[in-house]
């Protein structure tokens, strides 16, 4: 190496040095918080999508500050174990529904029974009461609820004359348990990932599921009827592990909360249209409606709510009645 070469190299090195060193220091001082997230619903399906949108928005708008690392869907953590995963901090964030963790907090199922919109529950103390219960029993913070205005239905592959399910075996989650039991059904509790196999093997003659999502995993091909009216409203929530949450910088908590509530509001605005288009798609796929009217309709809806609340008040005699007062219409 000639002297001239050496000098030039030295010059280049010193010229670059501050430029290299500064961002490195900068990055170390503000290294982003990484949060591990899991979803009870399979990637890309109806009830995974809002969570996926949220993670994308957080990672974009929180770049350099916070990064959500998605660890997987129901194959990574089985749906009925995700409550424990959030409680113990195996994951920091979760997308799940109350009926998948009734083992920890049976009260959370009251979300599906509420007839008040989320913005009202946030004002009347209902959300606060639920958040307190989730903190105590699940070590979780409730960030936002998706699924408002999406009803649940009973789907069948045989005719049904009225609100009497005797002789039928129905796939459920705890969402429908009290209601369908009361109407005389035999129940098979499964995660969403096992519904298709249960239908294919004729283990069940029908299943409970929301108005949306039956096309995601191919169930429409094994579905002949949808029973109307729908009942309850879907609740799929974003939860955070409370212990981890308390350690997060204020601006990170504010961003996660703001973007979650923003989606909650979008859901309230958009879901009615989504439901109508799903009904049309079901009709186009040859799924007929069994529409209960008059007394049958009245019994169907009355028992859905009566049995749902009875189950919660039995499991949680202290907090159940308080939630009912705040949540029911
Ligand atoms: O049917 C279910 O597994 C269930 O309870 C549910 C809840 C919310 C969204 C989708 C399904």
CSV table of C-alpha atoms and ligand atoms in Angstrom, one decimal:
chain,number,residue,atom,x,y,z
A,1,UNK,CA,0.0,0.0,0.0
A,2,UNK,CA,1.4,3.4,-1.0
A,3,UNK,CA,1.3,6.2,1.5
A,4,UNK,CA,-1.2,8.0,-0.7
A,5,UNK,CA,-3.5,5.0,-0.5
A,6,UNK,CA,-3.2,4.7,3.2
A,7,UNK,CA,-3.9,8.3,3.8
A,8,UNK,CA,-6.9,8.2,1.5
A,9,UNK,CA,-8.2,5.2,3.4
A,10,UNK,CA,-7.7,6.9,6.7
A,11,UNK,CA,-9.5,10.0,5.5
A,12,UNK,CA,-12.4,7.9,4.3
A,13,UNK,CA,-12.5,6.0,7.6
A,14,UNK,CA,-12.5,9.1,9.8
A,15,UNK,CA,-15.1,10.7,7.5
A,16,UNK,CA,-17.4,7.7,7.9
A,17,UNK,CA,-16.8,7.1,11.5
A,18,UNK,CA,-19.1,9.7,13.0
A,19,UNK,CA,-21.8,8.8,10.5
A,20,UNK,CA,-21.6,5.1,11.5
A,21,UNK,CA,-21.2,5.6,15.2
A,22,UNK,CA,-24.1,8.0,15.7
A,23,UNK,CA,-26.9,5.9,14.4
A,24,UNK,CA,-25.5,2.9,16.3
A,25,UNK,CA,-25.6,4.8,19.6
A,26,UNK,CA,-29.0,6.2,18.7
A,27,UNK,CA,-30.3,2.7,18.0
A,28,UNK,CA,-29.0,1.4,21.2
A,29,UNK,CA,-30.6,4.1,23.3
A,30,UNK,CA,-34.0,3.5,21.7
A,31,UNK,CA,-34.0,-0.1,20.8
A,32,UNK,CA,-37.7,-1.0,20.1
A,33,UNK,CA,-39.7,-3.0,22.5
A,34,UNK,CA,-40.5,-6.4,21.0
A,35,UNK,CA,-43.8,-8.0,21.9
A,36,UNK,CA,-44.7,-11.6,21.1
A,37,UNK,CA,-48.2,-12.1,19.8
A,38,UNK,CA,-50.4,-15.1,19.1
A,39,UNK,CA,-53.9,-15.6,17.5
A,40,UNK,CA,-56.5,-18.2,18.3
A,41,UNK,CA,-57.8,-17.9,14.8
A,42,UNK,CA,-56.0,-19.3,11.7
A,43,UNK,CA,-53.9,-16.8,9.7
A,44,UNK,CA,-55.9,-14.9,7.1
A,45,UNK,CA,-59.4,-16.0,8.3
A,46,UNK,CA,-62.2,-13.7,9.3
A,47,UNK,CA,-61.4,-13.3,13.0
A,48,UNK,CA,-57.7,-13.2,12.5
A,49,UNK,CA,-57.8,-10.3,10.0
A,50,UNK,CA,-58.5,-7.4,12.3
A,51,UNK,CA,-55.6,-8.5,14.6
A,52,UNK,CA,-53.3,-8.8,11.5
A,53,UNK,CA,-54.3,-5.3,10.5
A,54,UNK,CA,-53.5,-4.0,14.0
A,55,UNK,CA,-50.1,-5.6,14.1
A,56,UNK,CA,-49.3,-4.1,10.7
A,57,UNK,CA,-50.4,-0.7,11.8
A,58,UNK,CA,-48.5,-0.9,15.1
A,59,UNK,CA,-45.3,-2.0,13.3
A,60,UNK,CA,-45.6,0.8,10.8
A,61,UNK,CA,-46.6,3.6,13.1
A,62,UNK,CA,-44.5,2.4,15.9
A,63,UNK,CA,-41.3,1.7,13.9
A,64,UNK,CA,-38.2,2.1,16.0
A,65,UNK,CA,-40.3,2.2,19.2
A,66,UNK,CA,-42.3,-1.1,19.3
A,67,UNK,CA,-42.3,-4.2,17.2
A,68,UNK,CA,-44.9,-7.0,17.4
A,69,UNK,CA,-43.5,-10.3,16.5
A,70,UNK,CA,-46.2,-12.8,15.5
A,71,UNK,CA,-45.4,-16.2,16.8
A,72,UNK,CA,-48.3,-18.0,15.2
A,73,UNK,CA,-52.0,-19.0,15.0
A,74,UNK,CA,-53.8,-22.0,16.5
A,75,UNK,CA,-51.1,-24.4,15.4
A,76,UNK,CA,-48.5,-22.5,17.6
A,77,UNK,CA,-50.8,-22.3,20.6
A,78,UNK,CA,-54.1,-24.3,20.7
A,79,UNK,CA,-57.1,-21.9,21.0
A,80,UNK,CA,-58.2,-23.3,24.4
A,81,UNK,CA,-54.7,-22.7,25.8
A,82,UNK,CA,-54.2,-19.1,24.7
A,83,UNK,CA,-55.7,-17.7,27.9
A,84,UNK,CA,-53.0,-19.5,29.9
A,85,UNK,CA,-50.4,-18.3,27.5
A,86,UNK,CA,-51.4,-14.7,28.1
A,87,UNK,CA,-51.8,-15.2,31.8
A,88,UNK,CA,-48.3,-16.6,32.3
A,89,UNK,CA,-46.6,-14.3,29.7
A,90,UNK,CA,-45.7,-17.0,27.2
A,91,UNK,CA,-47.0,-14.4,24.8
A,92,UNK,CA,-47.4,-10.6,25.4
A,93,UNK,CA,-50.4,-10.1,23.1
A,94,UNK,CA,-53.2,-12.4,22.1
A,95,UNK,CA,-56.2,-12.3,19.7
A,96,UNK,CA,-58.9,-14.5,21.2
A,97,UNK,CA,-62.5,-14.8,22.3
A,98,UNK,CA,-63.8,-15.2,25.8
A,99,UNK,CA,-65.3,-18.6,25.2
A,100,UNK,CA,-61.8,-20.0,24.6
A,101,UNK,CA,-60.7,-19.1,28.2
A,102,UNK,CA,-63.9,-19.7,30.3
A,103,UNK,CA,-61.7,-21.9,32.5
A,104,UNK,CA,-60.0,-18.7,33.7
A,105,UNK,CA,-62.8,-16.0,33.6
A,106,UNK,CA,-66.3,-17.3,32.8
A,107,UNK,CA,-67.5,-13.7,33.1
A,108,UNK,CA,-65.7,-12.6,30.0
A,109,UNK,CA,-68.4,-14.5,28.0
A,110,UNK,CA,-70.7,-11.6,28.9
A,111,UNK,CA,-69.1,-9.7,26.0
A,112,UNK,CA,-71.1,-11.8,23.6
A,113,UNK,CA,-74.3,-11.1,25.5
A,114,UNK,CA,-74.1,-7.4,25.7
A,115,UNK,CA,-76.7,-5.4,23.7
A,116,UNK,CA,-74.8,-2.1,24.2
A,117,UNK,CA,-72.2,-0.9,21.7
A,118,UNK,CA,-68.5,-0.8,22.9
A,119,UNK,CA,-68.3,2.9,23.0
A,120,UNK,CA,-71.2,2.9,25.5
A,121,UNK,CA,-69.6,0.2,27.6
A,122,UNK,CA,-66.5,2.3,27.7
A,123,UNK,CA,-68.5,5.1,29.1
A,124,UNK,CA,-70.9,3.3,31.5
A,125,UNK,CA,-68.3,1.4,33.5
A,126,UNK,CA,-69.0,-1.9,31.8
A,127,UNK,CA,-65.6,-2.2,30.0
A,128,UNK,CA,-63.8,-1.0,33.2
A,129,UNK,CA,-65.5,-3.7,35.3
A,130,UNK,CA,-64.6,-6.4,32.7
A,131,UNK,CA,-61.0,-5.1,32.5
A,132,UNK,CA,-60.7,-5.4,36.2
A,133,UNK,CA,-61.9,-9.0,36.2
A,134,UNK,CA,-59.6,-9.8,33.3
A,135,UNK,CA,-56.7,-8.3,35.3
A,136,UNK,CA,-57.5,-10.3,38.4
A,137,UNK,CA,-58.3,-13.6,36.7
A,138,UNK,CA,-56.3,-13.7,33.5
A,139,UNK,CA,-53.5,-11.2,34.4
A,140,UNK,CA,-54.6,-9.5,31.2
A,141,UNK,CA,-55.4,-6.0,29.9
A,142,UNK,CA,-58.3,-5.8,27.5
A,143,UNK,CA,-57.3,-3.5,24.6
A,144,UNK,CA,-60.2,-3.7,22.3
A,145,UNK,CA,-63.1,-5.9,21.1
A,146,UNK,CA,-63.7,-6.9,17.5
A,147,UNK,CA,-66.8,-8.5,16.0
A,148,UNK,CA,-69.5,-6.1,17.2
A,149,UNK,CA,-72.8,-6.5,15.2
A,150,UNK,CA,-71.8,-9.9,13.9
A,151,UNK,CA,-74.4,-12.4,15.2
A,152,UNK,CA,-73.8,-16.1,15.8
A,153,UNK,CA,-75.9,-18.8,14.1
A,154,UNK,CA,-76.7,-22.4,14.1
A,155,UNK,CA,-75.7,-24.1,10.8
A,156,UNK,CA,-77.1,-27.5,9.9
A,157,UNK,CA,-77.0,-30.1,7.3
A,158,UNK,CA,-80.6,-31.2,8.0
A,159,UNK,CA,-84.0,-29.5,8.3
A,160,UNK,CA,-85.2,-28.2,11.7
A,161,UNK,CA,-88.9,-27.4,12.5
A,162,UNK,CA,-88.5,-25.2,15.5
A,163,UNK,CA,-86.3,-24.4,18.5
A,164,UNK,CA,-85.9,-28.0,19.7
A,165,UNK,CA,-82.5,-29.6,19.2
A,166,UNK,CA,-83.3,-33.0,20.6
A,167,UNK,CA,-81.6,-35.8,18.7
A,168,UNK,CA,-79.0,-33.5,17.1
A,169,UNK,CA,-75.3,-33.4,17.8
A,170,UNK,CA,-73.9,-30.0,17.4
A,171,UNK,CA,-70.3,-28.7,17.3
A,172,UNK,CA,-69.9,-25.9,19.8
A,173,UNK,CA,-67.5,-23.8,21.8
A,174,UNK,CA,-68.6,-22.6,25.2
A,175,UNK,CA,-70.3,-19.7,23.4
A,176,UNK,CA,-73.3,-21.8,22.5
A,177,UNK,CA,-73.1,-24.3,25.3
A,178,UNK,CA,-75.8,-23.2,27.7
A,179,UNK,CA,-78.3,-22.2,25.0
A,180,UNK,CA,-78.0,-25.4,22.9
A,181,UNK,CA,-78.0,-27.7,25.9
A,182,UNK,CA,-81.2,-26.1,27.1
A,183,UNK,CA,-82.8,-26.9,23.7
A,184,UNK,CA,-81.8,-30.5,24.1
A,185,UNK,CA,-78.8,-30.9,21.8
A,186,UNK,CA,-75.9,-33.2,22.3
A,187,UNK,CA,-72.7,-31.2,22.2
A,188,UNK,CA,-69.2,-31.7,20.9
A,189,UNK,CA,-66.8,-29.0,21.9
A,190,UNK,CA,-64.1,-28.3,19.4
A,191,UNK,CA,-61.7,-25.7,18.3
A,192,UNK,CA,-62.5,-24.1,14.9
A,193,UNK,CA,-59.7,-26.2,13.3
A,194,UNK,CA,-61.7,-29.4,14.0
A,195,UNK,CA,-65.1,-28.4,12.6
A,196,UNK,CA,-64.5,-29.7,9.1
A,197,UNK,CA,-63.4,-33.1,10.2
A,198,UNK,CA,-66.4,-33.4,12.5
A,199,UNK,CA,-68.7,-32.5,9.6
A,200,UNK,CA,-67.0,-34.9,7.2
A,201,UNK,CA,-67.2,-37.8,9.6
A,202,UNK,CA,-70.8,-37.1,10.4
A,203,UNK,CA,-69.9,-36.8,14.1
A,204,UNK,CA,-72.1,-33.6,14.1
A,205,UNK,CA,-75.2,-32.5,12.1
A,206,UNK,CA,-74.4,-28.9,12.6
A,207,UNK,CA,-72.3,-26.3,14.3
A,208,UNK,CA,-72.4,-22.9,15.9
A,209,UNK,CA,-70.5,-20.1,14.2
A,210,UNK,CA,-70.8,-16.4,13.5
A,211,UNK,CA,-72.4,-15.0,10.4
A,212,UNK,CA,-69.0,-14.6,8.8
A,213,UNK,CA,-66.2,-17.0,8.2
A,214,UNK,CA,-67.8,-20.3,7.1
A,215,UNK,CA,-66.0,-20.1,3.7
A,216,UNK,CA,-62.6,-19.7,5.2
A,217,UNK,CA,-62.0,-23.3,6.1
A,218,UNK,CA,-64.4,-24.9,3.5
A,219,UNK,CA,-67.4,-25.6,5.8
A,220,UNK,CA,-69.9,-24.2,3.3
A,221,UNK,CA,-69.5,-27.4,1.3
A,222,UNK,CA,-70.9,-29.4,4.3
A,223,UNK,CA,-73.6,-26.9,5.2
A,224,UNK,CA,-77.2,-26.9,3.9
A,225,UNK,CA,-79.0,-24.6,6.3
A,226,UNK,CA,-78.5,-21.5,8.4
A,227,UNK,CA,-81.0,-20.9,11.2
A,228,UNK,CA,-82.3,-17.4,11.6
A,229,UNK,CA,-82.4,-15.2,13.5
A,230,UNK,CA,-78.8,-15.0,14.7
A,231,UNK,CA,-78.2,-14.3,18.3
A,232,UNK,CA,-75.5,-12.6,20.5
A,233,UNK,CA,-72.7,-10.6,19.0
A,234,UNK,CA,-69.2,-11.8,18.2
A,235,UNK,CA,-66.4,-10.8,20.6
A,236,UNK,CA,-62.8,-11.3,19.6
A,237,UNK,CA,-60.5,-9.2,21.7
A,238,UNK,CA,-56.9,-8.1,21.8
A,239,UNK,CA,-55.4,-8.9,25.2
A,240,UNK,CA,-52.0,-8.0,26.7
A,241,UNK,CA,-50.2,-9.6,29.5
A,242,UNK,CA,-50.7,-7.2,32.4
A,243,UNK,CA,-47.2,-7.7,34.0
A,244,UNK,CA,-45.5,-6.9,30.7
A,245,UNK,CA,-48.0,-4.1,30.0
A,246,UNK,CA,-47.0,-2.3,33.2
A,247,UNK,CA,-43.3,-2.2,32.1
A,248,UNK,CA,-44.1,-0.6,28.7
A,249,UNK,CA,-43.2,3.1,27.9
A,250,UNK,CA,-46.3,5.3,28.1
A,251,UNK,CA,-46.1,6.2,24.4
A,252,UNK,CA,-46.0,2.6,23.4
A,253,UNK,CA,-49.1,1.8,25.5
A,254,UNK,CA,-50.8,4.8,24.0
A,255,UNK,CA,-50.1,3.7,20.5
A,256,UNK,CA,-51.2,0.1,21.0
A,257,UNK,CA,-54.4,1.3,22.7
A,258,UNK,CA,-55.2,4.0,20.1
A,259,UNK,CA,-54.8,1.7,17.1
A,260,UNK,CA,-56.8,-1.1,18.8
A,261,UNK,CA,-59.7,1.2,19.7
A,262,UNK,CA,-59.6,2.7,16.2
A,263,UNK,CA,-60.2,-0.8,14.9
A,264,UNK,CA,-63.0,-1.4,17.4
A,265,UNK,CA,-64.7,1.7,16.1
A,266,UNK,CA,-64.1,0.6,12.5
A,267,UNK,CA,-65.8,-2.7,13.3
A,268,UNK,CA,-68.8,-1.1,14.7
A,269,UNK,CA,-69.2,1.0,11.6
A,270,UNK,CA,-68.4,-1.7,9.0
A,271,UNK,CA,-69.6,-5.1,10.3
A,272,UNK,CA,-73.3,-4.8,9.4
A,273,UNK,CA,-72.4,-4.4,5.7
A,274,UNK,CA,-70.0,-7.4,6.0
A,275,UNK,CA,-72.7,-9.5,7.5
A,276,UNK,CA,-75.1,-8.7,4.7
A,277,UNK,CA,-72.6,-9.7,2.1
A,278,UNK,CA,-71.8,-12.9,3.9
A,279,UNK,CA,-75.5,-13.8,3.9
A,280,UNK,CA,-75.6,-13.2,0.1
A,281,UNK,CA,-72.6,-15.3,-0.4
A,282,UNK,CA,-74.1,-18.1,1.6
A,283,UNK,CA,-77.3,-17.9,-0.4
A,284,UNK,CA,-75.3,-18.0,-3.6
A,285,UNK,CA,-73.5,-21.1,-2.3
A,286,UNK,CA,-76.9,-22.9,-1.9
A,287,UNK,CA,-77.2,-22.5,1.8
A,288,UNK,CA,-80.9,-22.1,2.7
A,289,UNK,CA,-82.3,-20.3,5.7
A,290,UNK,CA,-84.5,-21.8,8.2
A,291,UNK,CA,-86.2,-18.7,9.5
A,292,UNK,CA,-88.0,-19.0,12.9
A,293,UNK,CA,-90.9,-16.6,13.2
A,294,UNK,CA,-93.5,-15.7,15.8
A,295,UNK,CA,-93.4,-17.8,19.0
A,296,UNK,CA,-90.5,-19.9,17.7
A,297,UNK,CA,-88.4,-16.8,17.0
A,298,UNK,CA,-89.3,-15.4,20.4
A,299,UNK,CA,-88.3,-18.6,22.3
A,300,UNK,CA,-85.1,-18.9,20.3
A,301,UNK,CA,-83.9,-15.4,21.2
A,302,UNK,CA,-85.3,-15.4,24.7
A,303,UNK,CA,-83.5,-18.6,25.7
A,304,UNK,CA,-80.3,-17.6,24.0
A,305,UNK,CA,-79.9,-14.7,26.3
A,306,UNK,CA,-81.6,-16.2,29.4
A,307,UNK,CA,-79.4,-19.3,29.3
A,308,UNK,CA,-76.3,-17.3,28.5
A,309,UNK,CA,-76.7,-15.1,31.5
A,310,UNK,CA,-77.8,-17.9,33.8
A,311,UNK,CA,-74.5,-19.7,32.9
A,312,UNK,CA,-72.4,-16.6,33.8
A,313,UNK,CA,-74.3,-15.9,37.0
A,314,UNK,CA,-73.9,-19.5,38.1
A,315,UNK,CA,-70.2,-19.5,37.4
A,316,UNK,CA,-69.6,-16.1,38.8
A,317,UNK,CA,-72.3,-15.3,41.4
A,318,UNK,CA,-70.4,-12.2,42.7
A,319,UNK,CA,-69.5,-10.4,39.5
A,320,UNK,CA,-72.0,-11.9,37.1
A,321,UNK,CA,-75.0,-9.8,38.3
A,322,UNK,CA,-72.9,-6.6,38.2
A,323,UNK,CA,-71.9,-7.3,34.6
A,324,UNK,CA,-75.4,-8.1,33.6
A,325,UNK,CA,-76.6,-4.7,34.9
A,326,UNK,CA,-73.9,-2.9,32.9
A,327,UNK,CA,-74.0,-5.0,29.8
A,328,UNK,CA,-77.6,-6.0,29.2
A,329,UNK,CA,-80.0,-3.6,27.4
B,1,LIG,O1,-67.6,-21.0,17.5
B,1,LIG,C1,-66.6,-20.6,18.1
B,1,LIG,O2,-65.6,-21.2,18.1
B,1,LIG,C2,-66.7,-19.3,18.8
B,1,LIG,O3,-67.1,-19.3,19.9
B,1,LIG,C3,-66.3,-18.1,18.1
B,1,LIG,C4,-66.2,-16.9,18.8
B,1,LIG,C5,-65.9,-15.8,18.1
B,1,LIG,C6,-65.5,-15.8,16.8
B,1,LIG,C7,-65.6,-17.0,16.1
B,1,LIG,C8,-65.9,-18.1,16.7
